[in-house]
CSV table of N, CA and C in Angstrom, one decimal:
chain,number,residue,atom,x,y,z
A,1,MET,N,135.6,-75.5,-73.9
A,1,MET,CA,136.9,-76.0,-74.3
A,1,MET,C,137.9,-74.9,-74.1
A,2,GLY,N,137.6,-73.7,-74.1
A,2,GLY,CA,138.6,-72.6,-74.0
A,2,GLY,C,139.2,-72.5,-72.6
A,3,GLU,N,138.4,-72.8,-71.5
A,3,GLU,CA,138.9,-72.8,-70.2
A,3,GLU,C,139.9,-73.9,-69.9
A,4,GLU,N,139.7,-75.0,-70.5
A,4,GLU,CA,140.7,-76.1,-70.3
A,4,GLU,C,142.1,-75.8,-70.9
A,5,LEU,N,142.0,-75.2,-72.1
A,5,LEU,CA,143.3,-74.8,-72.8
A,5,LEU,C,144.0,-73.7,-72.0
A,6,THR,N,143.2,-72.8,-71.5
A,6,THR,CA,143.8,-71.7,-70.7
A,6,THR,C,144.4,-72.2,-69.4
A,7,ASN,N,143.7,-73.1,-68.7
A,7,ASN,CA,144.3,-73.8,-67.5
A,7,ASN,C,145.5,-74.5,-67.8
A,8,ALA,N,145.5,-75.3,-68.9
A,8,ALA,CA,146.7,-76.0,-69.3
A,8,ALA,C,147.9,-75.1,-69.6
A,9,ALA,N,147.6,-74.0,-70.3
A,9,ALA,CA,148.7,-73.0,-70.6
A,9,ALA,C,149.2,-72.4,-69.3
A,10,LEU,N,148.4,-72.1,-68.4
A,10,LEU,CA,148.8,-71.5,-67.1
A,10,LEU,C,149.6,-72.5,-66.3
A,11,ILE,N,149.2,-73.7,-66.3
A,11,ILE,CA,149.9,-74.8,-65.5
A,11,ILE,C,151.3,-75.0,-66.2
A,12,GLY,N,151.4,-74.9,-67.5
A,12,GLY,CA,152.6,-75.1,-68.2
A,12,GLY,C,153.6,-73.9,-67.9
A,13,LEU,N,153.1,-72.7,-67.8
A,13,LEU,CA,153.9,-71.5,-67.5
A,13,LEU,C,154.4,-71.6,-66.0
A,14,ILE,N,153.5,-72.0,-65.1
A,14,ILE,CA,153.9,-72.1,-63.7
A,14,ILE,C,155.0,-73.2,-63.6
A,15,ALA,N,154.8,-74.3,-64.3
A,15,ALA,CA,155.8,-75.4,-64.3
A,15,ALA,C,157.2,-74.9,-64.8
A,16,LEU,N,157.2,-74.1,-65.9
A,16,LEU,CA,158.4,-73.6,-66.4
A,16,LEU,C,159.0,-72.6,-65.5
A,17,PHE,N,158.2,-71.8,-64.8
A,17,PHE,CA,158.7,-70.8,-63.8
A,17,PHE,C,159.4,-71.6,-62.7
A,18,LEU,N,158.7,-72.6,-62.2
A,18,LEU,CA,159.3,-73.4,-61.1
A,18,LEU,C,160.6,-74.1,-61.5
A,19,LEU,N,160.6,-74.6,-62.7
A,19,LEU,CA,161.8,-75.3,-63.2
A,19,LEU,C,163.0,-74.3,-63.3
A,20,THR,N,162.7,-73.1,-63.7
A,20,THR,CA,163.7,-72.0,-63.8
A,20,THR,C,164.3,-71.7,-62.4
A,21,LEU,N,163.4,-71.6,-61.4
A,21,LEU,CA,163.8,-71.3,-60.1
A,21,LEU,C,164.6,-72.4,-59.5
A,22,VAL,N,164.3,-73.7,-59.8
A,22,VAL,CA,165.0,-74.8,-59.3
A,22,VAL,C,166.4,-74.8,-59.9
A,23,LEU,N,166.5,-74.6,-61.2
A,23,LEU,CA,167.8,-74.6,-61.9
A,23,LEU,C,168.7,-73.5,-61.4
A,24,ARG,N,168.1,-72.3,-61.1
A,24,ARG,CA,168.9,-71.2,-60.5
A,24,ARG,C,169.3,-71.5,-59.1
A,25,ALA,N,168.4,-72.0,-58.3
A,25,ALA,CA,168.7,-72.3,-56.9
A,25,ALA,C,169.8,-73.4,-56.8
A,26,ALA,N,169.7,-74.4,-57.7
A,26,ALA,CA,170.7,-75.5,-57.7
A,26,ALA,C,172.1,-74.9,-58.0
A,27,GLY,N,172.2,-73.8,-58.7
A,27,GLY,CA,173.5,-73.1,-59.0
A,27,GLY,C,174.0,-72.5,-57.7
A,28,SER,N,173.1,-71.9,-56.9
A,28,SER,CA,173.6,-71.4,-55.6
A,28,SER,C,174.0,-72.4,-54.6
A,29,VAL,N,173.3,-73.5,-54.6
A,29,VAL,CA,173.6,-74.6,-53.7
A,29,VAL,C,174.9,-75.3,-54.1
A,30,ALA,N,175.1,-75.5,-55.4
A,30,ALA,CA,176.3,-76.2,-55.9
A,30,ALA,C,177.5,-75.3,-55.7
A,31,ALA,N,177.4,-74.0,-55.8
A,31,ALA,CA,178.5,-73.0,-55.6
A,31,ALA,C,178.8,-73.0,-54.1
A,32,PHE,N,177.8,-73.1,-53.2
A,32,PHE,CA,178.1,-73.2,-51.8
A,32,PHE,C,178.9,-74.4,-51.5
A,33,LEU,N,178.4,-75.6,-52.0
A,33,LEU,CA,179.0,-76.9,-51.7
A,33,LEU,C,180.5,-76.9,-52.2
A,34,THR,N,180.8,-76.3,-53.3
A,34,THR,CA,182.1,-76.4,-53.9
A,34,THR,C,183.0,-75.2,-53.5
A,35,GLY,N,182.5,-74.2,-52.8
A,35,GLY,CA,183.3,-73.1,-52.5
A,35,GLY,C,183.5,-72.1,-53.6
A,36,ALA,N,182.8,-72.3,-54.7
A,36,ALA,CA,182.9,-71.4,-55.9
A,36,ALA,C,182.1,-70.1,-55.5
A,37,PRO,N,182.4,-69.0,-56.2
A,37,PRO,CA,181.6,-67.8,-56.0
A,37,PRO,C,180.1,-68.0,-56.3
A,38,GLN,N,179.3,-67.3,-55.6
A,38,GLN,CA,177.9,-67.4,-55.8
A,38,GLN,C,177.5,-66.8,-57.2
A,39,PRO,N,176.5,-67.4,-57.9
A,39,PRO,CA,176.1,-66.9,-59.2
A,39,PRO,C,175.7,-65.5,-59.1
A,40,THR,N,176.0,-64.7,-60.2
A,40,THR,CA,175.7,-63.3,-60.2
A,40,THR,C,174.5,-63.0,-61.1
A,41,ALA,N,174.0,-64.0,-61.9
A,41,ALA,CA,172.9,-63.8,-62.8
A,41,ALA,C,171.6,-63.9,-62.1
A,42,SER,N,170.6,-63.3,-62.7
A,42,SER,CA,169.3,-63.3,-62.1
A,42,SER,C,168.6,-64.6,-62.1
A,43,TRP,N,167.4,-64.7,-61.5
A,43,TRP,CA,166.7,-66.0,-61.4
A,43,TRP,C,166.4,-66.5,-62.8
A,44,ALA,N,166.2,-65.6,-63.7
A,44,ALA,CA,165.8,-66.1,-65.1
A,44,ALA,C,167.0,-66.8,-65.8
A,45,ALA,N,168.2,-66.7,-65.3
A,45,ALA,CA,169.3,-67.4,-65.9
A,45,ALA,C,169.2,-68.9,-65.7
A,46,GLY,N,168.4,-69.4,-64.9
A,46,GLY,CA,168.2,-70.8,-64.8
A,46,GLY,C,167.8,-71.5,-66.1
A,47,THR,N,167.1,-70.8,-66.9
A,47,THR,CA,166.7,-71.3,-68.2
A,47,THR,C,167.9,-71.4,-69.1
A,48,GLY,N,168.8,-70.5,-69.0
A,48,GLY,CA,170.0,-70.4,-69.8
A,48,GLY,C,170.9,-71.6,-69.7
A,49,VAL,N,170.8,-72.3,-68.5
A,49,VAL,CA,171.6,-73.5,-68.3
A,49,VAL,C,171.2,-74.6,-69.3
A,50,LEU,N,169.9,-74.6,-69.7
A,50,LEU,CA,169.5,-75.6,-70.6
A,50,LEU,C,170.1,-75.5,-72.0
A,51,PHE,N,170.6,-74.3,-72.3
A,51,PHE,CA,171.2,-74.0,-73.6
A,51,PHE,C,172.7,-74.3,-73.6
A,52,ASN,N,173.3,-74.5,-72.5
A,52,ASN,CA,174.7,-74.8,-72.3
A,52,ASN,C,174.9,-75.7,-71.1
A,53,PRO,N,174.3,-77.0,-71.2
A,53,PRO,CA,174.3,-77.9,-70.1
A,53,PRO,C,175.7,-78.3,-69.7
A,54,GLY,N,176.7,-78.3,-70.5
A,54,GLY,CA,178.0,-78.7,-70.2
A,54,GLY,C,178.8,-77.7,-69.4
A,55,ASN,N,178.3,-76.4,-69.4
A,55,ASN,CA,179.0,-75.4,-68.6
A,55,ASN,C,178.0,-74.4,-68.0
A,56,PRO,N,177.3,-74.9,-67.0
A,56,PRO,CA,176.3,-74.0,-66.3
A,56,PRO,C,176.9,-72.7,-65.7
A,57,ALA,N,178.2,-72.8,-65.5
A,57,ALA,CA,178.9,-71.6,-64.8
A,57,ALA,C,178.7,-70.3,-65.7
A,58,VAL,N,178.7,-70.5,-67.0
A,58,VAL,CA,178.6,-69.4,-68.0
A,58,VAL,C,177.2,-68.8,-67.9
A,59,ALA,N,176.2,-69.6,-67.9
A,59,ALA,CA,174.8,-69.1,-67.9
A,59,ALA,C,174.5,-68.4,-66.5
A,60,LEU,N,175.0,-69.0,-65.4
A,60,LEU,CA,174.7,-68.5,-64.1
A,60,LEU,C,175.7,-67.4,-63.6
A,61,GLY,N,176.8,-67.2,-64.4
A,61,GLY,CA,177.7,-66.2,-63.9
A,61,GLY,C,178.5,-66.6,-62.7
A,62,ALA,N,178.9,-67.8,-62.6
A,62,ALA,CA,179.6,-68.4,-61.4
A,62,ALA,C,180.8,-69.1,-61.9
A,63,PRO,N,181.9,-68.3,-62.1
A,63,PRO,CA,183.1,-69.0,-62.5
A,63,PRO,C,183.6,-70.0,-61.6
A,64,GLY,N,184.0,-71.2,-62.1
A,64,GLY,CA,184.5,-72.3,-61.3
A,64,GLY,C,183.5,-73.2,-60.8
A,65,LEU,N,182.2,-73.0,-61.2
A,65,LEU,CA,181.2,-73.9,-60.8
A,65,LEU,C,181.3,-75.2,-61.5
A,66,SER,N,181.3,-76.3,-60.7
A,66,SER,CA,181.5,-77.7,-61.3
A,66,SER,C,180.2,-78.1,-62.0
A,67,PRO,N,180.2,-78.5,-63.2
A,67,PRO,CA,179.0,-79.0,-63.9
A,67,PRO,C,178.4,-80.3,-63.3
A,68,VAL,N,179.3,-81.1,-62.8
A,68,VAL,CA,178.9,-82.4,-62.2
A,68,VAL,C,178.1,-82.1,-60.9
A,69,ILE,N,178.7,-81.3,-60.1
A,69,ILE,CA,178.0,-81.0,-58.8
A,69,ILE,C,176.7,-80.2,-59.1
A,70,TYR,N,176.7,-79.4,-60.1
A,70,TYR,CA,175.5,-78.6,-60.4
A,70,TYR,C,174.4,-79.6,-60.8
A,71,TRP,N,174.7,-80.5,-61.7
A,71,TRP,CA,173.6,-81.4,-62.2
A,71,TRP,C,173.2,-82.4,-61.1
A,72,VAL,N,174.1,-82.8,-60.3
A,72,VAL,CA,173.7,-83.7,-59.2
A,72,VAL,C,172.8,-83.0,-58.2
A,73,THR,N,173.1,-81.7,-57.9
A,73,THR,CA,172.3,-80.9,-57.1
A,73,THR,C,170.9,-80.7,-57.7
A,74,THR,N,170.9,-80.5,-59.0
A,74,THR,CA,169.6,-80.3,-59.7
A,74,THR,C,168.8,-81.6,-59.7
A,75,ALA,N,169.5,-82.7,-59.9
A,75,ALA,CA,168.8,-84.0,-59.9
A,75,ALA,C,168.2,-84.3,-58.5
A,76,VAL,N,168.8,-83.8,-57.4
A,76,VAL,CA,168.3,-84.0,-56.1
A,76,VAL,C,167.1,-83.1,-55.8
A,77,ALA,N,167.2,-81.9,-56.4
A,77,ALA,CA,166.1,-80.9,-56.1
A,77,ALA,C,164.9,-81.1,-57.0
A,78,LEU,N,165.0,-81.6,-58.2
A,78,LEU,CA,163.9,-81.6,-59.1
A,78,LEU,C,162.7,-82.5,-58.6
A,79,PRO,N,162.9,-83.6,-58.0
A,79,PRO,CA,161.7,-84.4,-57.5
A,79,PRO,C,160.9,-83.6,-56.6
A,80,GLY,N,161.4,-82.5,-55.9
A,80,GLY,CA,160.6,-81.7,-55.1
A,80,GLY,C,159.5,-80.9,-55.8
A,81,LEU,N,159.7,-80.8,-57.1
A,81,LEU,CA,158.7,-80.0,-57.9
A,81,LEU,C,157.4,-80.7,-58.0
A,82,GLY,N,157.4,-82.1,-58.0
A,82,GLY,CA,156.2,-82.9,-58.2
A,82,GLY,C,155.1,-82.5,-57.1
A,83,PRO,N,155.4,-82.6,-55.9
A,83,PRO,CA,154.4,-82.3,-54.8
A,83,PRO,C,153.9,-80.9,-54.9
A,84,VAL,N,154.8,-79.9,-55.3
A,84,VAL,CA,154.4,-78.5,-55.4
A,84,VAL,C,153.4,-78.4,-56.5
A,85,LEU,N,153.6,-79.0,-57.7
A,85,LEU,CA,152.7,-79.0,-58.8
A,85,LEU,C,151.4,-79.7,-58.4
A,86,ARG,N,151.4,-80.8,-57.8
A,86,ARG,CA,150.2,-81.5,-57.4
A,86,ARG,C,149.4,-80.6,-56.4
A,87,MET,N,150.0,-80.0,-55.5
A,87,MET,CA,149.3,-79.1,-54.6
A,87,MET,C,148.6,-77.9,-55.3
A,88,PHE,N,149.4,-77.4,-56.3
A,88,PHE,CA,148.8,-76.3,-57.1
A,88,PHE,C,147.6,-76.8,-57.9
A,89,LEU,N,147.7,-78.0,-58.5
A,89,LEU,CA,146.6,-78.5,-59.3
A,89,LEU,C,145.4,-78.8,-58.4
A,90,ALA,N,145.6,-79.2,-57.2
A,90,ALA,CA,144.5,-79.5,-56.3
A,90,ALA,C,143.8,-78.2,-55.9
A,91,CYS,N,144.5,-77.1,-55.8
A,91,CYS,CA,143.9,-75.8,-55.5
A,91,CYS,C,143.1,-75.3,-56.7
A,92,VAL,N,143.6,-75.6,-57.9
A,92,VAL,CA,142.9,-75.1,-59.1
A,92,VAL,C,141.6,-75.8,-59.4
A,93,ARG,N,141.6,-77.1,-59.1
A,93,ARG,CA,140.4,-77.8,-59.4
A,93,ARG,C,139.2,-77.5,-58.5
């Protein structure tokens, strides 16, 4: 029973890490699309967006970043996580 819980915890941590990367990358893409300055925050700032979803520019350190464009970019990028997680799970099993 211990191995299953460990595997589940590791998969959860990897999923959180990938989500953080997608949220941060979406900030870079949205800034590029709108002509706003590129985010200055580190990759870990992607998680900070979840605490202030109405103003991702503050969490990412990108003044002028449009929240609408950011969340549309995120919505387009998130489905790409599914195949990555499935591929990882196939390697683990």
